[in-house]
Tab-separated table of C-alpha atoms in Angstrom:
chain	number	residue	atom	x	y	z
A	16	MET	CA	-21.176	9.078	-4.097
A	17	THR	CA	-19.170	10.000	-7.178
A	18	ALA	CA	-15.445	10.638	-7.131
A	19	SER	CA	-13.785	13.421	-9.063
A	20	ALA	CA	-11.660	12.546	-12.077
A	21	ALA	CA	-8.571	13.293	-10.005
A	22	THR	CA	-9.281	10.374	-7.697
A	23	GLU	CA	-6.821	7.497	-8.048
A	24	ILE	CA	-7.529	3.813	-7.457
A	25	PRO	CA	-4.900	2.444	-5.081
A	26	ALA	CA	-3.122	-0.666	-6.314
A	27	ASP	CA	-4.434	-3.396	-4.083
A	28	VAL	CA	-3.267	-6.580	-5.789
A	29	GLU	CA	-3.365	-8.954	-2.806
A	30	GLN	CA	-6.992	-9.218	-3.803
A	31	ILE	CA	-6.678	-12.849	-4.754
A	32	VAL	CA	-6.104	-14.235	-1.335
A	33	GLY	CA	-5.457	-13.085	1.213
A	34	SER	CA	2.188	5.306	23.062
A	35	ALA	CA	1.491	7.451	20.103
A	36	ASP	CA	4.071	9.649	18.428
A	37	LYS	CA	2.163	12.284	16.479
A	38	THR	CA	5.135	14.365	15.460
A	39	SER	CA	5.999	14.719	11.792
A	40	GLY	CA	9.158	13.193	10.464
A	41	ASP	CA	10.651	10.538	8.233
A	42	SER	CA	9.366	7.285	9.725
A	43	CYS	CA	10.993	5.163	6.993
A	44	LYS	CA	14.537	6.082	7.920
A	45	PRO	CA	16.469	3.621	10.067
A	46	SER	CA	16.863	4.334	13.765
A	47	THR	CA	18.974	2.868	16.524
A	48	ASP	CA	16.239	3.593	19.060
A	49	PRO	CA	13.724	0.808	19.798
A	50	THR	CA	10.749	3.077	19.099
A	51	PRO	CA	7.173	1.714	18.956
A	52	SER	CA	7.017	2.356	15.196
A	53	ARG	CA	10.130	0.257	14.615
A	54	LYS	CA	8.810	-2.632	16.677
A	55	ALA	CA	5.504	-2.479	14.823
A	56	ILE	CA	7.200	-3.526	11.591
A	57	ASP	CA	9.227	-6.429	13.010
A	58	ALA	CA	6.662	-9.120	12.181
A	59	SER	CA	8.570	-11.759	10.260
A	60	ASP	CA	7.226	-15.065	9.012
A	61	ASP	CA	7.946	-18.240	10.950
A	62	SER	CA	10.482	-19.201	8.293
A	63	PRO	CA	13.859	-17.483	8.818
A	64	SER	CA	14.153	-16.982	5.051
A	65	PHE	CA	11.269	-14.448	5.106
A	66	ALA	CA	11.364	-10.991	6.673
A	67	ILE	CA	9.104	-7.951	6.930
A	68	ARG	CA	10.898	-4.609	6.921
A	69	GLN	CA	10.432	-0.942	6.120
A	70	PHE	CA	11.467	0.539	2.803
A	71	ASP	CA	14.539	2.704	3.432
A	72	PRO	CA	15.062	5.377	0.737
A	73	SER	CA	18.549	6.158	2.014
A	74	SER	CA	19.898	2.693	1.206
A	75	SER	CA	17.503	1.244	-1.368
A	76	PRO	CA	19.433	-0.390	-4.257
A	77	PRO	CA	18.204	-0.008	-7.864
A	78	SER	CA	17.142	-3.664	-7.921
A	79	GLU	CA	14.709	-3.069	-5.059
A	80	MET	CA	12.848	-0.298	-6.853
A	81	SER	CA	12.726	-2.431	-9.981
A	82	GLN	CA	11.152	-5.299	-8.031
A	83	ILE	CA	8.550	-2.980	-6.488
A	84	ARG	CA	7.520	-1.637	-9.893
A	85	ASP	CA	7.440	-5.109	-11.452
A	86	LEU	CA	5.333	-6.542	-8.622
A	87	PHE	CA	2.810	-3.744	-9.083
A	88	LYS	CA	2.744	-3.977	-12.882
A	89	VAL	CA	2.333	-7.762	-13.055
A	90	GLY	CA	-0.398	-7.679	-10.432
A	91	MET	CA	-2.349	-4.923	-12.170
A	92	ASN	CA	-2.102	-6.641	-15.544
A	93	SER	CA	-3.398	-9.851	-13.979
A	94	VAL	CA	-6.641	-8.103	-12.988
A	95	ASN	CA	-6.967	-6.214	-16.294
A	96	ALA	CA	-6.485	-2.769	-14.768
A	97	PRO	CA	-6.709	0.147	-17.265
A	98	SER	CA	-3.371	0.716	-18.980
A	99	SER	CA	-3.604	4.452	-18.321
A	100	TYR	CA	-3.889	3.775	-14.592
A	101	ILE	CA	-0.862	1.476	-14.631
A	102	GLU	CA	1.279	3.989	-16.509
A	103	ARG	CA	0.133	6.892	-14.340
A	104	SER	CA	0.961	4.933	-11.182
A	105	LEU	CA	4.410	4.003	-12.493
A	106	SER	CA	4.985	7.718	-13.102
A	107	SER	CA	3.779	8.873	-9.689
A	108	ASP	CA	4.344	7.409	-6.206
A	109	ILE	CA	6.298	4.336	-7.368
A	110	LYS	CA	8.262	6.101	-10.099
A	111	ASP	CA	11.560	6.051	-8.196
A	112	VAL	CA	13.085	6.185	-4.729
A	113	ASP	CA	12.456	9.918	-4.353
A	114	SER	CA	8.789	9.519	-5.283
A	115	MET	CA	8.421	6.680	-2.791
A	116	ALA	CA	10.036	8.764	-0.052
A	117	ASP	CA	7.852	11.793	-0.809
A	118	THR	CA	4.680	9.706	-0.720
A	119	TYR	CA	5.197	7.188	2.060
A	120	CYS	CA	8.049	8.459	4.228
A	121	LYS	CA	6.529	11.844	5.029
A	122	GLY	CA	4.775	12.444	8.294
A	123	ARG	CA	3.884	9.150	9.959
A	124	GLY	CA	3.616	6.972	6.866
A	125	THR	CA	5.691	3.984	5.833
A	126	PHE	CA	6.143	1.429	3.064
A	127	ILE	CA	6.453	-2.189	4.159
A	128	LEU	CA	8.210	-4.936	2.222
A	129	MET	CA	8.152	-8.693	2.714
A	130	ASP	CA	11.124	-10.443	1.149
A	131	LYS	CA	12.891	-13.779	1.185
A	132	ALA	CA	16.489	-14.865	0.860
A	133	CYS	CA	17.382	-16.256	-2.566
A	134	GLY	CA	20.292	-18.284	-1.165
A	135	ASP	CA	21.382	-20.191	1.920
A	136	ASP	CA	23.244	-17.408	3.725
A	137	SER	CA	22.466	-13.908	4.984
A	138	SER	CA	24.578	-12.274	2.299
A	139	SER	CA	22.377	-13.657	-0.484
A	140	SER	CA	20.198	-11.349	-2.540
A	141	ARG	CA	16.557	-11.045	-1.514
A	142	GLU	CA	13.360	-11.299	-3.530
A	143	ILE	CA	10.409	-9.036	-2.698
A	144	VAL	CA	7.302	-11.219	-2.413
A	145	GLY	CA	4.889	-8.713	-0.875
A	146	MET	CA	4.459	-5.005	-0.233
A	147	VAL	CA	2.045	-2.424	1.108
A	148	GLY	CA	2.183	1.325	1.686
A	149	LEU	CA	0.639	3.475	4.400
A	150	GLN	CA	0.346	7.098	3.342
A	151	ASP	CA	-0.239	9.700	6.027
A	152	ALA	CA	-3.503	11.342	4.958
A	153	SER	CA	-4.126	13.268	8.162
A	154	PRO	CA	-4.378	17.066	8.243
A	155	GLN	CA	-1.958	17.095	11.199
A	156	THR	CA	1.152	15.596	9.611
A	157	GLY	CA	0.184	14.278	6.198
A	158	ALA	CA	-0.744	15.598	2.794
A	159	CYS	CA	-4.042	14.904	1.037
A	160	ARG	CA	-3.600	13.140	-2.315
A	161	HIS	CA	-6.782	14.449	-3.890
A	162	ASP	CA	-7.503	18.152	-4.325
A	163	LYS	CA	-11.267	17.599	-4.090
A	164	ASP	CA	-11.201	14.847	-1.478
A	165	ILE	CA	-9.979	16.626	1.631
A	166	GLU	CA	-9.413	14.276	4.556
A	167	THR	CA	-10.172	15.880	7.910
A	168	ARG	CA	-9.654	12.809	10.077
A	169	ASN	CA	-6.499	11.474	11.680
A	170	VAL	CA	-6.167	8.483	9.332
A	171	CYS	CA	-3.690	6.902	6.952
A	172	GLU	CA	-4.416	5.272	3.597
A	173	LEU	CA	-3.413	1.737	2.695
A	174	ARG	CA	-2.044	1.593	-0.870
A	175	ARG	CA	-0.126	-0.679	-3.264
A	176	MET	CA	-1.001	-3.915	-1.456
A	177	SER	CA	0.585	-6.678	-3.531
A	178	ILE	CA	1.583	-10.300	-3.030
A	179	HIS	CA	3.621	-12.234	-5.593
A	180	SER	CA	1.425	-14.837	-7.327
A	181	SER	CA	3.669	-17.673	-6.102
A	182	TYR	CA	3.082	-16.728	-2.459
A	183	ARG	CA	-0.642	-16.025	-2.309
A	184	ARG	CA	-2.846	-18.014	0.083
A	185	CYS	CA	0.120	-18.474	2.425
A	186	GLY	CA	-1.020	-16.024	5.104
A	187	PHE	CA	1.427	-13.330	3.994
A	188	GLY	CA	-1.339	-10.829	3.239
A	189	ALA	CA	-2.594	-11.130	6.812
A	190	LYS	CA	0.933	-10.558	8.135
A	191	LEU	CA	1.286	-7.369	6.072
A	192	ILE	CA	-2.094	-6.074	7.248
A	193	ASP	CA	-1.122	-6.875	10.842
A	194	SER	CA	2.092	-4.883	10.388
A	195	CYS	CA	0.099	-1.968	8.953
A	196	VAL	CA	-2.342	-1.950	11.855
A	197	ARG	CA	0.411	-2.092	14.458
A	198	HIS	CA	2.349	0.695	12.731
A	199	ALA	CA	-0.770	2.878	12.413
A	200	LYS	CA	-1.661	2.411	16.073
A	201	SER	CA	1.886	3.015	17.266
A	202	MET	CA	2.008	6.272	15.292
A	203	GLY	CA	-1.245	7.528	16.806
A	204	PHE	CA	-3.606	7.215	13.823
A	205	ASP	CA	-7.302	6.745	14.508
A	206	GLY	CA	-7.773	4.374	11.595
A	207	ILE	CA	-6.880	3.157	8.098
A	208	LYS	CA	-8.832	3.670	4.878
A	209	LEU	CA	-8.381	1.973	1.505
A	210	TYR	CA	-9.895	1.782	-1.974
A	211	THR	CA	-9.923	-1.204	-4.338
A	212	GLY	CA	-11.768	-2.376	-7.437
A	213	SER	CA	-15.361	-3.377	-6.654
A	214	TRP	CA	-15.033	-6.442	-8.894
A	215	MET	CA	-12.252	-7.806	-6.666
A	216	THR	CA	-14.656	-9.589	-4.357
A	217	ALA	CA	-12.012	-11.905	-2.881
A	218	ALA	CA	-9.935	-8.894	-1.841
A	219	ILE	CA	-12.922	-7.139	-0.294
A	220	GLU	CA	-13.835	-10.307	1.624
A	221	PHE	CA	-10.220	-10.582	2.783
A	222	TYR	CA	-10.144	-6.996	4.067
A	223	VAL	CA	-13.497	-7.447	5.853
A	224	LYS	CA	-12.160	-10.628	7.448
A	225	MET	CA	-9.135	-8.643	8.617
A	226	GLY	CA	-11.415	-6.140	10.354
A	227	PHE	CA	-12.140	-3.501	7.707
A	228	ARG	CA	-15.675	-2.180	7.247
A	229	ASP	CA	-17.148	-1.937	3.741
A	230	MET	CA	-18.192	1.722	3.361
A	231	GLY	CA	-19.776	1.468	-0.090
A	232	ARG	CA	-18.860	2.177	-3.717
A	233	ILE	CA	-17.467	5.201	-5.609
A	234	GLU	CA	-17.561	5.799	-9.365
A	235	TYR	CA	-14.139	6.481	-10.855
A	236	LYS	CA	-13.010	7.691	-14.287
A	237	ALA	CA	-9.515	6.618	-15.343
A	238	ASP	CA	-8.613	9.845	-17.168
A	239	ASP	CA	-9.733	13.445	-16.954
A	240	ASP	CA	-11.786	12.864	-20.120
A	241	GLY	CA	-13.181	9.590	-18.786
A	242	THR	CA	-11.422	7.403	-21.336
A	243	ASP	CA	-8.496	5.039	-21.536
A	244	GLY	CA	-6.859	5.261	-24.947
A	245	GLY	CA	-10.085	6.366	-26.566
A	246	ARG	CA	-12.349	3.812	-24.843
A	247	SER	CA	-14.608	4.499	-21.923
A	248	CYS	CA	-13.324	3.038	-18.662
A	249	ALA	CA	-15.415	4.443	-15.851
A	250	VAL	CA	-15.241	1.887	-13.045
A	251	VAL	CA	-16.633	1.457	-9.564
A	252	ILE	CA	-14.287	1.123	-6.611
A	253	ALA	CA	-14.899	-0.103	-3.085
A	254	HIS	CA	-14.155	2.056	-0.055
A	255	LEU	CA	-13.194	0.259	3.169
A	256	GLU	CA	-12.074	1.514	6.576
A	257	MET	CA	-10.786	0.195	9.876
A	258	MET	CA	-11.162	2.631	12.770
A	259	PHE	CA	-9.429	1.916	16.062
């Protein structure tokens, strides 16, 4: 199967490890109600200094967006991702708070952050050490990302999976995936799909271990003309899914 040039490779950097509400709405916004979707994200690490939470566009400080972009950029550079892909990603869904909200906080999607306290008290600043997005790709409440890749199933897409290099192989990737699965189930999705570089064998093995099924490979061209700064950079990406 060959993907169109419009297809984008999601930024899965964690490669180095490691009752349903079907109504549309902004699932990233805070709520005082103990809804299933809120409980699905409350999966903190055993250490009190670590926490898993939802990205909240209404209260996100500038430093948070900067950390998200830096975590993505450093991770992509570490796996030699095409520069055109990195720049295009930084100009699309993770460009700014509004772009994040439009991509992940529409319908039943979410963006999950794992962070840790940088000091000894609760008022200390926090460092983002992991992140992952779930974009609603369903025809019911979501919006398809790719004009020529229409999704007809009730699924969400896992994107921007990243773990800081200092915290890999600590089980944090598994905790983020667990949070994604619980959120997806609580919001009534039938499954999760994802795409990642086919050369990232450790990541693919990790996802399979977490319960994803390897669906095969798709050819991808970084730019509409199939080049990256004048050099050819057609690559092959892996397609994985977990259906509930």
